Tab-separated table of C-alpha atoms and ligand atoms in Angstrom:
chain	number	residue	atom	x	y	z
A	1	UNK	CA	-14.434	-34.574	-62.099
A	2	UNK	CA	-12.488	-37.445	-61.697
A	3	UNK	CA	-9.349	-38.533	-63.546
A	4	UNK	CA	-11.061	-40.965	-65.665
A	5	UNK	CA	-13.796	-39.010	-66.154
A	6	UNK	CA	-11.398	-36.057	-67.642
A	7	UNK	CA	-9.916	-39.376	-69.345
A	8	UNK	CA	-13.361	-39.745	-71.102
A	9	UNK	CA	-13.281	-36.254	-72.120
A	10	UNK	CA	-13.385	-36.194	-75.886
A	11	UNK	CA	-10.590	-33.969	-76.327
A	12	UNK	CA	-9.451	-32.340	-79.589
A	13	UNK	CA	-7.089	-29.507	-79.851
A	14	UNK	CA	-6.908	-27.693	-83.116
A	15	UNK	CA	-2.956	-28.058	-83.937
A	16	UNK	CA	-3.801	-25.438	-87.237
A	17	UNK	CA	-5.287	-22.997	-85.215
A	18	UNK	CA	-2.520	-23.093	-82.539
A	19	UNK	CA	-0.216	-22.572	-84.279
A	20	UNK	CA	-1.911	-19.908	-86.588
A	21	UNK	CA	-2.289	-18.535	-83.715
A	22	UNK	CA	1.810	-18.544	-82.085
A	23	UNK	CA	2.793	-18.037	-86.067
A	24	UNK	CA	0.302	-14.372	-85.693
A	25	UNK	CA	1.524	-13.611	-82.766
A	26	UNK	CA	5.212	-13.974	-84.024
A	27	UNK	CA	4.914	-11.760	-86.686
A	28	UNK	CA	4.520	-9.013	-84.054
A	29	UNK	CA	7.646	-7.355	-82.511
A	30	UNK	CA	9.305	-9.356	-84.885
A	31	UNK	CA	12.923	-8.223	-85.253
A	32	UNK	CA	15.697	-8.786	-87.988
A	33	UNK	CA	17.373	-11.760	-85.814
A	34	UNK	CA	14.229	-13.275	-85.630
A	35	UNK	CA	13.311	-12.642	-81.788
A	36	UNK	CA	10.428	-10.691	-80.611
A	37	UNK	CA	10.721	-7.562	-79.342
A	38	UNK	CA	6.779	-6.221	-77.427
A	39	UNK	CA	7.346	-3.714	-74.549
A	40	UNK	CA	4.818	-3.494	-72.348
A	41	UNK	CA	2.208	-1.018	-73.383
A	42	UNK	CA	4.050	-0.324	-76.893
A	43	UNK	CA	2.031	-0.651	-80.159
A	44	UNK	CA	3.133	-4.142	-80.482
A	45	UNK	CA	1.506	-5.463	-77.059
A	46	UNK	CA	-1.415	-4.176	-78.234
A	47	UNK	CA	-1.329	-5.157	-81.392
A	48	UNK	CA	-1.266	-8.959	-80.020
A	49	UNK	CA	-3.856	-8.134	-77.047
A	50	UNK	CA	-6.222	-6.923	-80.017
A	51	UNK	CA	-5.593	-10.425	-82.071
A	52	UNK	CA	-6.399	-11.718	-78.494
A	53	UNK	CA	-9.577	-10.321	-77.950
A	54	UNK	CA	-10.584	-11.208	-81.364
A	55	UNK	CA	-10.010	-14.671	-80.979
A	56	UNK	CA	-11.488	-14.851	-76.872
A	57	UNK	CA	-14.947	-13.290	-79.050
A	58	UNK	CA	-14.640	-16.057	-81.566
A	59	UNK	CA	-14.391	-18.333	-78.888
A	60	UNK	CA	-17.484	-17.329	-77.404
A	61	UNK	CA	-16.060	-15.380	-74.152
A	62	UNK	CA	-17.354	-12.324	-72.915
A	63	UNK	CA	-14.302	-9.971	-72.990
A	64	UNK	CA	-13.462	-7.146	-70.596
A	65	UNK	CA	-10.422	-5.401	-69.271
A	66	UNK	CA	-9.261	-4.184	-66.034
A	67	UNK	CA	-7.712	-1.080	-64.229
A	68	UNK	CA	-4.557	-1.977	-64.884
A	69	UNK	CA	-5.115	-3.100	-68.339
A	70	UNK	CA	-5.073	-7.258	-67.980
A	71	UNK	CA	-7.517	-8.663	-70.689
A	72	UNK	CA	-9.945	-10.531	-69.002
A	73	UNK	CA	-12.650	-12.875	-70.442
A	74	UNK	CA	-15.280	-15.355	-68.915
A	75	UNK	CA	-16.534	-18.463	-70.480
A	76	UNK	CA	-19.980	-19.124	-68.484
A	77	UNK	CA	-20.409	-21.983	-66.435
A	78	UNK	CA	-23.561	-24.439	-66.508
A	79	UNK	CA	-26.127	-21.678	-64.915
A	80	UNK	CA	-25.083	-19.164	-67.330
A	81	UNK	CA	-23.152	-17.147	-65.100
A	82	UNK	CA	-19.907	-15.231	-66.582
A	83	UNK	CA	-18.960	-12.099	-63.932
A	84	UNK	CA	-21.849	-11.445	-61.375
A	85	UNK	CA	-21.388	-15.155	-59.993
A	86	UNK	CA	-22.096	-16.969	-56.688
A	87	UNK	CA	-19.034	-19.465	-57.052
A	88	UNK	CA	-15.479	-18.573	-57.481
A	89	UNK	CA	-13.711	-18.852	-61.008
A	90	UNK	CA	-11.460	-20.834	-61.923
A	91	UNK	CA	-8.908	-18.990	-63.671
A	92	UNK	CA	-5.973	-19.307	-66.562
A	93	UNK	CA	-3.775	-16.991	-68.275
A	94	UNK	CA	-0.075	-15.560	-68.962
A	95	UNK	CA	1.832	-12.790	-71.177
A	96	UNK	CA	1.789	-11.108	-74.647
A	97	UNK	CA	4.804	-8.712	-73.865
A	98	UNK	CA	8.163	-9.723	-74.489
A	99	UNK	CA	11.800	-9.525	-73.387
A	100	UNK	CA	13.945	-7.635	-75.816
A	101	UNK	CA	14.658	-10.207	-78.654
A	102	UNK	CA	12.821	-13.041	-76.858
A	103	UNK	CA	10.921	-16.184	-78.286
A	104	UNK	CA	7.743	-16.725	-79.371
A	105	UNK	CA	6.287	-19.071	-77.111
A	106	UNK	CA	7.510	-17.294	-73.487
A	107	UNK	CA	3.481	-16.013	-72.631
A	108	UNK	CA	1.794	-16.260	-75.626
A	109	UNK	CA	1.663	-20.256	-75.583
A	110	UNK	CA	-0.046	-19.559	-72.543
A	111	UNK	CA	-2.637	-17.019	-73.614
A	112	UNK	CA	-3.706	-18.672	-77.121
A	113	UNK	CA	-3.225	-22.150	-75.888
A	114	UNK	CA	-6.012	-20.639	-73.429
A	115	UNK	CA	-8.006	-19.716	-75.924
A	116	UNK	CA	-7.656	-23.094	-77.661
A	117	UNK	CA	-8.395	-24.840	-74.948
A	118	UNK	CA	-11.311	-23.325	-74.393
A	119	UNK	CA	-12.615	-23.893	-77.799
A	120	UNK	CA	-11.576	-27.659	-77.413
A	121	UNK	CA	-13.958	-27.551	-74.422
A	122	UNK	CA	-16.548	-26.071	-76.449
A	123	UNK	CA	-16.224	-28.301	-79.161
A	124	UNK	CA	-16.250	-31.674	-76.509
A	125	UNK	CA	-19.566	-30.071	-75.322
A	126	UNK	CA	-18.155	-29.686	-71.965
A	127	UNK	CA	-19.838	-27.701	-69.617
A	128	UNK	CA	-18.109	-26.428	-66.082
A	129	UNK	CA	-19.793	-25.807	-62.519
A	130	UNK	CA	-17.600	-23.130	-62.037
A	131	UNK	CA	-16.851	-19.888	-65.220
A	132	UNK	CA	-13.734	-20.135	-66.391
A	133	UNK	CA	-12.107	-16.623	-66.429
A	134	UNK	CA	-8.957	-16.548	-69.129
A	135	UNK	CA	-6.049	-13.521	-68.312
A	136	UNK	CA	-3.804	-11.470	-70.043
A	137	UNK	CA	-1.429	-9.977	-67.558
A	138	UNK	CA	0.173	-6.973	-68.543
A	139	UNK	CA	3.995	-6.056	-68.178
A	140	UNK	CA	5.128	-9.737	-66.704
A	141	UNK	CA	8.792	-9.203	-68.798
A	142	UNK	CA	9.497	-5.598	-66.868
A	143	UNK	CA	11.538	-4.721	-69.404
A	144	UNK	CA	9.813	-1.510	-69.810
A	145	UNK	CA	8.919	-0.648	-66.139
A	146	UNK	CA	10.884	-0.988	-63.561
A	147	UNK	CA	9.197	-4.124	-61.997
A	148	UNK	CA	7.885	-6.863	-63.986
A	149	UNK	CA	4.602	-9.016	-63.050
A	150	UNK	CA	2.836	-6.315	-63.271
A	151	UNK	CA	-0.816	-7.188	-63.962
A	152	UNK	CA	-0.585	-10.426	-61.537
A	153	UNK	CA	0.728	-8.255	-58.829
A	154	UNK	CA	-2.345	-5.997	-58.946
A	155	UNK	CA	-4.743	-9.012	-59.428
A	156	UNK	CA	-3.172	-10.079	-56.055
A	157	UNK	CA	-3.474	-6.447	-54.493
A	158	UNK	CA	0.832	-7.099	-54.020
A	159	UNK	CA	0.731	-3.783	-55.702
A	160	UNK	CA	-1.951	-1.256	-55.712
A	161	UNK	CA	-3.391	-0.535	-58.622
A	162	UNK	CA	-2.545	3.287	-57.726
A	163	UNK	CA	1.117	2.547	-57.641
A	164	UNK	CA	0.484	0.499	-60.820
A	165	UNK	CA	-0.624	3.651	-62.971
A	166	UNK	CA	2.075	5.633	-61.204
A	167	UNK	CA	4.751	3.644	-62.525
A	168	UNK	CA	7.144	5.710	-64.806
A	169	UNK	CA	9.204	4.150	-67.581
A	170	UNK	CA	12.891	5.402	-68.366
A	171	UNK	CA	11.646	7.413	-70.769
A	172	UNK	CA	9.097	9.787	-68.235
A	173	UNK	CA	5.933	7.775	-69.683
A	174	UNK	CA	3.390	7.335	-66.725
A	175	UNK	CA	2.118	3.935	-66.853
A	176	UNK	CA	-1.442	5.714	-67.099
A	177	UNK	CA	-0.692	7.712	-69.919
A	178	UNK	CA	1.060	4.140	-71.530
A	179	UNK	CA	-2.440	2.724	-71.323
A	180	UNK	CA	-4.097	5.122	-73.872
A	181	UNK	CA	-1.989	2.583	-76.263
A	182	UNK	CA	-4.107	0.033	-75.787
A	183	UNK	CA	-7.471	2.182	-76.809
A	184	UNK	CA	-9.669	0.349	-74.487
A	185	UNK	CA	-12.894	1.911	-73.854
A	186	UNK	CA	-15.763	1.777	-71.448
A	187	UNK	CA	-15.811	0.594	-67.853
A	188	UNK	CA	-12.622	-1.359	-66.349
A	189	UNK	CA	-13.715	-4.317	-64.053
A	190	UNK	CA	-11.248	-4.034	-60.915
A	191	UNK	CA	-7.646	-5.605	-61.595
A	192	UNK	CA	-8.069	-7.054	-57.664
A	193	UNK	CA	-9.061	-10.159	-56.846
A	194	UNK	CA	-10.304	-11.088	-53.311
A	195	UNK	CA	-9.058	-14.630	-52.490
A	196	UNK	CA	-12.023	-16.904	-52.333
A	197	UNK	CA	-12.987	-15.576	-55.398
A	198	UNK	CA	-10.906	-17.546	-57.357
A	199	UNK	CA	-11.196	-21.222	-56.978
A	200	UNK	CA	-7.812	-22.085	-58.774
A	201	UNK	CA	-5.471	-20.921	-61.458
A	202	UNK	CA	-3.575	-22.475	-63.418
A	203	UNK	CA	-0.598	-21.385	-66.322
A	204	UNK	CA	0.265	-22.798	-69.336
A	205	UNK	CA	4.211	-22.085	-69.886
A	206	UNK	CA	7.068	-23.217	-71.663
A	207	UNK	CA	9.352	-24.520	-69.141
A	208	UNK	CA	13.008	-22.274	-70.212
A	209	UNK	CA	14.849	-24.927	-69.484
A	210	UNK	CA	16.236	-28.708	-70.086
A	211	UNK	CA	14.221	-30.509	-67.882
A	212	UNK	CA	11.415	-32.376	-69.064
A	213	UNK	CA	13.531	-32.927	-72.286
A	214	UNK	CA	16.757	-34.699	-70.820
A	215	UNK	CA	14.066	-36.504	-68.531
A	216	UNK	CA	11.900	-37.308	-71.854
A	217	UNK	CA	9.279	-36.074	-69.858
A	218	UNK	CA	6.080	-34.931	-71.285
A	219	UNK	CA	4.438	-32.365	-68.972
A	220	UNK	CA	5.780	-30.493	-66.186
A	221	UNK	CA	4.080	-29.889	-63.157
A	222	UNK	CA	5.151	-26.519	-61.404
A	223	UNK	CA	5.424	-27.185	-57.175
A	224	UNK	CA	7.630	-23.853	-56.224
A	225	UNK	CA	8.173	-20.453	-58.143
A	226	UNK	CA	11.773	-19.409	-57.424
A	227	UNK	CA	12.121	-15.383	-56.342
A	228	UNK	CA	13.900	-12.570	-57.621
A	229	UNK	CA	16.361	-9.485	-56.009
A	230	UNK	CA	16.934	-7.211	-59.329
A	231	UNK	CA	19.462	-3.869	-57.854
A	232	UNK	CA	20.378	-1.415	-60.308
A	233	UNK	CA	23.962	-0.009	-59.388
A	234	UNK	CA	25.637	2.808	-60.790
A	235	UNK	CA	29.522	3.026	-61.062
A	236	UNK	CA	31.072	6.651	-60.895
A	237	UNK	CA	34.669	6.422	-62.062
A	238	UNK	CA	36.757	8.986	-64.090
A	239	UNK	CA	36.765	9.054	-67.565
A	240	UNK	CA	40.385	9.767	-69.267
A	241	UNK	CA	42.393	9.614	-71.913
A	242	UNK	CA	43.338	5.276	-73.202
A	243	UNK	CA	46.429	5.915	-73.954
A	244	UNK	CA	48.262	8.641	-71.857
A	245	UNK	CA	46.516	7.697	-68.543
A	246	UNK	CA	48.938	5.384	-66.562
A	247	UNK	CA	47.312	2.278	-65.315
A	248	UNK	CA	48.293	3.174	-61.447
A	249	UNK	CA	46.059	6.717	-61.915
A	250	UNK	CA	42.909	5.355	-63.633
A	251	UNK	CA	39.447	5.042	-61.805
A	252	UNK	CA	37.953	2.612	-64.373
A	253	UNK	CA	34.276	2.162	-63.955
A	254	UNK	CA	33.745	-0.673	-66.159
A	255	UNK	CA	36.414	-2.741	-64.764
A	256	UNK	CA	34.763	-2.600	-60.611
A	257	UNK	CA	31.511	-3.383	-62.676
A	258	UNK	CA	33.434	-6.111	-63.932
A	259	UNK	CA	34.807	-7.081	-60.166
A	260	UNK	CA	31.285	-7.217	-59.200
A	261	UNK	CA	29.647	-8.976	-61.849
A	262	UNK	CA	32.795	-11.808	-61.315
A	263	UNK	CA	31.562	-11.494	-57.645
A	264	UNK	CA	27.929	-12.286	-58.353
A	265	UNK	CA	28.922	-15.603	-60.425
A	266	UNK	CA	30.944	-17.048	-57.389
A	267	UNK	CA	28.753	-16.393	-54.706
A	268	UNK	CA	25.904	-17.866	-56.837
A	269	UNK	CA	27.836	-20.948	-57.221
A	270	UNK	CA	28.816	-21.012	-53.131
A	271	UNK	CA	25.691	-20.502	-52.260
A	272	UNK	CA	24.165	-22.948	-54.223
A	273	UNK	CA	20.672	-24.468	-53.724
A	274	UNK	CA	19.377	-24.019	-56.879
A	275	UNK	CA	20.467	-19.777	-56.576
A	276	UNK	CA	22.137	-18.107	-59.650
A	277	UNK	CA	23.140	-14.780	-60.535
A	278	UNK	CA	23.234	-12.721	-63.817
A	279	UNK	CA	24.511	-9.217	-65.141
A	280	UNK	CA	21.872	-8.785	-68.375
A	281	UNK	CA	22.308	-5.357	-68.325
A	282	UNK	CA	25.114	-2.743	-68.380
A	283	UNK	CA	26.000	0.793	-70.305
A	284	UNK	CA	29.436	2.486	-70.761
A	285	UNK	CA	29.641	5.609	-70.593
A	286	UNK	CA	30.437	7.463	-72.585
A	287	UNK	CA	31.734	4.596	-74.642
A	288	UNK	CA	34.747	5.784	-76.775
A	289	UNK	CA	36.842	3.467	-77.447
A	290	UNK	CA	39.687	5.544	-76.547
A	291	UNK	CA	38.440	6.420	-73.551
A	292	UNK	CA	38.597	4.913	-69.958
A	293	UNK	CA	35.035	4.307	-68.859
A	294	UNK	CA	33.964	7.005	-66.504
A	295	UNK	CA	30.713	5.727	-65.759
A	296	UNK	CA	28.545	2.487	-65.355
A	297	UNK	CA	25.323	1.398	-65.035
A	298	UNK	CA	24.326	-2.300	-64.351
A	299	UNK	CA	21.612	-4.064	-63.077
A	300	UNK	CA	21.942	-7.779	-61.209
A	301	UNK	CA	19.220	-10.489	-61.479
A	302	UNK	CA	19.358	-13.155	-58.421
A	303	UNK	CA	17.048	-15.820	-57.981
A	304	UNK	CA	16.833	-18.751	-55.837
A	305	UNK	CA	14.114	-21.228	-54.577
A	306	UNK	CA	13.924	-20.063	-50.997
A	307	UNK	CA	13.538	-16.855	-48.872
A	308	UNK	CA	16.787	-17.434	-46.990
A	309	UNK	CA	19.170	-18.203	-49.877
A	310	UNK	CA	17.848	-15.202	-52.008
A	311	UNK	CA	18.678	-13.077	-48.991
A	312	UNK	CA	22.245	-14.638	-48.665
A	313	UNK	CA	23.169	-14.272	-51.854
A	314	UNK	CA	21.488	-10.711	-52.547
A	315	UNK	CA	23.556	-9.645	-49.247
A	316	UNK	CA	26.720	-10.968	-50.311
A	317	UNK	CA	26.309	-9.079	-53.657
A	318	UNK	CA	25.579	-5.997	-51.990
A	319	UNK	CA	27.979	-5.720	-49.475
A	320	UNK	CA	30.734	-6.427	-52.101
A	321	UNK	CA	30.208	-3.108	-53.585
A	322	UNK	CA	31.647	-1.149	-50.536
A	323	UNK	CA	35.131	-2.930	-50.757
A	324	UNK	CA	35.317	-2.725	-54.352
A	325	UNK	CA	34.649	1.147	-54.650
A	326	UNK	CA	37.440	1.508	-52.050
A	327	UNK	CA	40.292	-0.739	-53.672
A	328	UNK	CA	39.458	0.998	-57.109
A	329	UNK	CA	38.378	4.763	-56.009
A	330	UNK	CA	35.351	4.663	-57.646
A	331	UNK	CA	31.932	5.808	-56.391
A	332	UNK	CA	29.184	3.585	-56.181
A	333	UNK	CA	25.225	4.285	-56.222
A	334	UNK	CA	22.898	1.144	-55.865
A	335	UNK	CA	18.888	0.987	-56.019
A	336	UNK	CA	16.760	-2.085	-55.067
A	337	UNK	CA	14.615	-1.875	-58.494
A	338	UNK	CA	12.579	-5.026	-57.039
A	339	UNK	CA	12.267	-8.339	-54.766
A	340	UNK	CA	9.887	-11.155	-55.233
A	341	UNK	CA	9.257	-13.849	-52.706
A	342	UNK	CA	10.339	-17.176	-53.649
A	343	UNK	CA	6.511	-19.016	-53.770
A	344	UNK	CA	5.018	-22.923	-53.358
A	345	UNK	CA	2.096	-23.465	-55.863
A	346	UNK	CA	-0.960	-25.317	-54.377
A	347	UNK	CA	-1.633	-28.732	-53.940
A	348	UNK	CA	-5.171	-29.001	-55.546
A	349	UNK	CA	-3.541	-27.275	-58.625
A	350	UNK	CA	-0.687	-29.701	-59.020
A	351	UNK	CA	-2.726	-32.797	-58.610
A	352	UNK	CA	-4.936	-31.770	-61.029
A	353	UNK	CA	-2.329	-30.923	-63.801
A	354	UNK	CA	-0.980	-34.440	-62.695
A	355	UNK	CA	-4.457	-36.164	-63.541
A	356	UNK	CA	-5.218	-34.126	-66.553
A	357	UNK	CA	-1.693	-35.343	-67.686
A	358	UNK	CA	-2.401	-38.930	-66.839
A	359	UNK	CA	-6.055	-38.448	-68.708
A	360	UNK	CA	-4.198	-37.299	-71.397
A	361	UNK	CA	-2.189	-40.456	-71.528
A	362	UNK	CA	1.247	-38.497	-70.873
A	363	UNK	CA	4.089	-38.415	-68.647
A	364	UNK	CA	4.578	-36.122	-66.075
A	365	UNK	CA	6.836	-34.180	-63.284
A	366	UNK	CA	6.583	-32.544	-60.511
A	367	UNK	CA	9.384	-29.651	-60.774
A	368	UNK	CA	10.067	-26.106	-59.766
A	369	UNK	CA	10.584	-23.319	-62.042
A	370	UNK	CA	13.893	-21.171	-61.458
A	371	UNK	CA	11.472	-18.249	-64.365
A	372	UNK	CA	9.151	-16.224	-62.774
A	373	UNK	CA	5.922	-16.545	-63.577
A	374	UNK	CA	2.355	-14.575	-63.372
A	375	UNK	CA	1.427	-17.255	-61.363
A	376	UNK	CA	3.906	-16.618	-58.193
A	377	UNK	CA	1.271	-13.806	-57.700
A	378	UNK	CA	-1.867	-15.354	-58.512
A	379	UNK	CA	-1.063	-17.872	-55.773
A	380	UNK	CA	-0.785	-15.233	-53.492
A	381	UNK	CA	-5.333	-14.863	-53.743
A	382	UNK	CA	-5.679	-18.693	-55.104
A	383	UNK	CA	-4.602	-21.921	-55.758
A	384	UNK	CA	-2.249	-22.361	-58.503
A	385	UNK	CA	0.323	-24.457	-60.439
A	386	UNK	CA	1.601	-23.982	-63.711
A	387	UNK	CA	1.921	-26.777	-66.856
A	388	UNK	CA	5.346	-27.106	-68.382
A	389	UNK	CA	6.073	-28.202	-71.810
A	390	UNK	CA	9.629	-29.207	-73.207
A	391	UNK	CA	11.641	-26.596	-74.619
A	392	UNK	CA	14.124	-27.296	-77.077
A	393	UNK	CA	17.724	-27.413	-75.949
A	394	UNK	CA	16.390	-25.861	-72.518
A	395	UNK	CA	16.554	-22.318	-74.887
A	396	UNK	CA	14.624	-19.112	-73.827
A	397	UNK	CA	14.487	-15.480	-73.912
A	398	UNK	CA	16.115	-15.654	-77.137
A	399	UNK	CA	14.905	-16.068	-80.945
A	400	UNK	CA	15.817	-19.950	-80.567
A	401	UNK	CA	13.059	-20.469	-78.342
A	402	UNK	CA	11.136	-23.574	-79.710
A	403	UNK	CA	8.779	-26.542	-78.401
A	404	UNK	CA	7.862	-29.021	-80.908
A	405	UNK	CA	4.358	-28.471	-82.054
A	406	UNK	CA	3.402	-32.148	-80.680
A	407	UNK	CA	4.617	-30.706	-76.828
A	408	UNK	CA	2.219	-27.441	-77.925
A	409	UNK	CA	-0.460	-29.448	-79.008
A	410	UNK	CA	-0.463	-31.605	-75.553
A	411	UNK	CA	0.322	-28.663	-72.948
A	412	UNK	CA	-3.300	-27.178	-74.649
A	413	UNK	CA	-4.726	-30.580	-74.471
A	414	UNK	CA	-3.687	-30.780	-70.668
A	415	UNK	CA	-4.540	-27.255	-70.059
A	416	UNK	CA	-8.184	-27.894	-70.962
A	417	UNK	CA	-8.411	-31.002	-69.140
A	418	UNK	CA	-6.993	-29.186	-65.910
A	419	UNK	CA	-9.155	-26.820	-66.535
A	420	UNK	CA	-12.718	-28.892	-66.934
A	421	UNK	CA	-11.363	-30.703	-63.106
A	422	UNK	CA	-11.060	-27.595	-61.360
A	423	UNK	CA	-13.798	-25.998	-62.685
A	424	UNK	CA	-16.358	-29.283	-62.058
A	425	UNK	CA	-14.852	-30.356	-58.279
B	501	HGY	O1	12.500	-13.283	-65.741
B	501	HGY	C1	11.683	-14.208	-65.652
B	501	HGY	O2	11.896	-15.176	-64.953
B	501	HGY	C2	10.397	-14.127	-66.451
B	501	HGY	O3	10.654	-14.570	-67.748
B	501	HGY	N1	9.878	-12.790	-66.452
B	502	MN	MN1	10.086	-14.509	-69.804
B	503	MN	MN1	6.899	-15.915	-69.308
């Protein structure tokens, strides 16, 4: 389908039911300082997956779910053909779970604005070559688990499903036994996908940052996924007494976490490139405030936009622990919790979020995205991008997260668009 002819597409997103839809989906996890809190797996994530697979019915999609737990429904192409199909799908879809106290857009925008879009389609009459398959990955956040992307990566086969279900939360809950949450019953489809069999896939995503909206840009279009080095490190000191400990005999734990932490933030900044560093996470133990911390646990979050600069700075941050357990006597323990490839998203994808933007009669970008996304994965088995809208101040993971409902309302309208090229070409 050409540009123009997704120009001549009649279509007519349903701002009410959008937002319905975000507002619903908000109410869930909803905590006192108004972010969202929906583990993977927990009550709440399926809780929204349910509203989900109500509203992929109403939309007329034949819903299933995998081995892994994804929610995964077909709208038919032109033959009639939904799962057992000669040609590849082109597929769409993000997350319901949520970091702790997050926003309310970060995944579901993507999953209802699916929906939407698909139901704008409908409405316009349009019909599609190819089935158009909508997704909702599990456990993208890993704030349960220990690695996040979860559903993507066993779409892609970058984890096996087995090692999936074998995942064990901090608590001892087997992913397996997590699953029973989600009461699905009946047959699973397979999480994999076999590239090929996916013709292209494309997110719809609030962008998480200040972009598009000190550019007064309208849509973004995602060309690389940055990657991710997450180490949990443990810091054995000696817990004693505030006051009658001298400062010369004290094994502090909290203050080497400190050293490192200070560590991370300047070799993020001399690496540079687009790599930054973060300490999210950290417990003192066992947290008197009397007493000198005996023991810490942190975890680091590194990103950067290529292989070799996530390397250099996850090796600088690493190696600093040795000299810092020596100067301050404390023992140091460090795990590799996870490490995602920095990944390019696919030229057929981005030129067709670029036309659907143009057909749309909107402004666009072409921009990488320092979040990762379920589509890093996906693009592993298929041709992907992602569509950005504007977020508010640049704010995410946090209960400011906002887009104006205008930048909602267009991100559907482009979605469906994308969708109706890649799915007729
Ligand atoms: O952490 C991320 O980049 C994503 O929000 N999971
Ligand atoms: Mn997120
Ligand atoms: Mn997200």
């Amino acid at each position: 389908m050409s540009a123009t002819a997704a120009g001549k597409l009649d279509i007519n997103v349903s701002e009410t039911q959008l937002l319905a839809d975000l507002e619903r989906l908000g109410r869930i996890g909803l905590g006192a300082d108004g972010g969202i809190t929906r583990r993977a797996l927990s009550n709440e994530d399926a809780e929204a997956r349910s509203y989900v697979a109500e509203r992929m019915r109403a939309a007329g999609l034949d819903v299933r779910h995998d081995e892994v737990g994804n929610l995964r429904a077909r709208r038919p192409a032109r033959d009639g053909a939904t799962w057992n199909t000669r040609s590849n799908v082109v597929m769409t879809g993000s997350h319901l779970d949520s970091v702790p106290s997050g926003g309310k857009l970060d995944g579901p925008l993507g999953v209802v604005g699916a929906v939407c879009a698909v139901e704008a389609l409908n409405a316009a009459g349009v019909q599609t070559e190819r089935p158009i398959e909508l997704v909702v990955f599990v456990g993208e956040e890993g704030s349960r688990f220990k690695r996040g992307t979860i559903g993507s990566a066993a779409l892609s086969g970058h984890v096996a499903v087995a090692d999936v279900l074998a995942l064990v939360d901090p608590d001892g809950v087997i992913y397996r036994n997590a699953m029973a949450t989600y009461g699905d019953s009946g047959a699973a489809i397979p999480a994999r996908v076999e590239r090929g069999s996916v013709h292209a896939f494309v997110e719809l995503h609030v962008e998480q940052g200040g972009v598009l909206e000190s550019s007064g840009t309208d849509i973004g279009a995602v060309t690389t996924i940055a990657g991710l080095v997450q180490h949990m490190v443990t810091f054995h000191g000696d817990a004693n007494h505030a006051g009658a400990t001298p400062m010369h005999l004290r094994r502090d734990a909290l203050l080497a976490a400190a050293q490192w932490a200070l560590g991370i933030e300047r070799a993020a900044r001399e690496v540079g490139g687009g790599a930054v560093g973060t300490v999210g996470k950290l417990t003192v133990e066992p947290g008197g405030k009397n007493i000198i911390p005996g023991r810490v646990d942190a975890i680091c979050d590194l990103r950067a936009p290529t292989p070799e600069l996530l390397t250099a700075l996850a090796g600088f941050v690493i190696s600093s622990l040795h000299g810092i357990g020596e100067q301050r006597g404390v023992e140091i323990e460090q795990q590799l919790l996870q490490r995602v490839e920095p990944g390019p998203m696919h030229e057929l994808a981005i030129a067709a979020v670029e036309r659907a933007a143009a057909a749309a009669g909107l402004s666009s970008l072409r921009m990488p995205s320092g979040a990762i996304h379920d589509a890093l994965h996906v693009a592993e088995v298929a041709p992907a991008s992602m569509i950005f809208v504007p977020s508010i101040g640049g704010k995410s993971h946090c209960p400011t997260e906002a887009t104006q409902p205008r930048d909602l309302v267009r991100g559907v309208d482009v979605l469906a668009r994308t969708l109706a090229i890649l799915a007729n070409e």
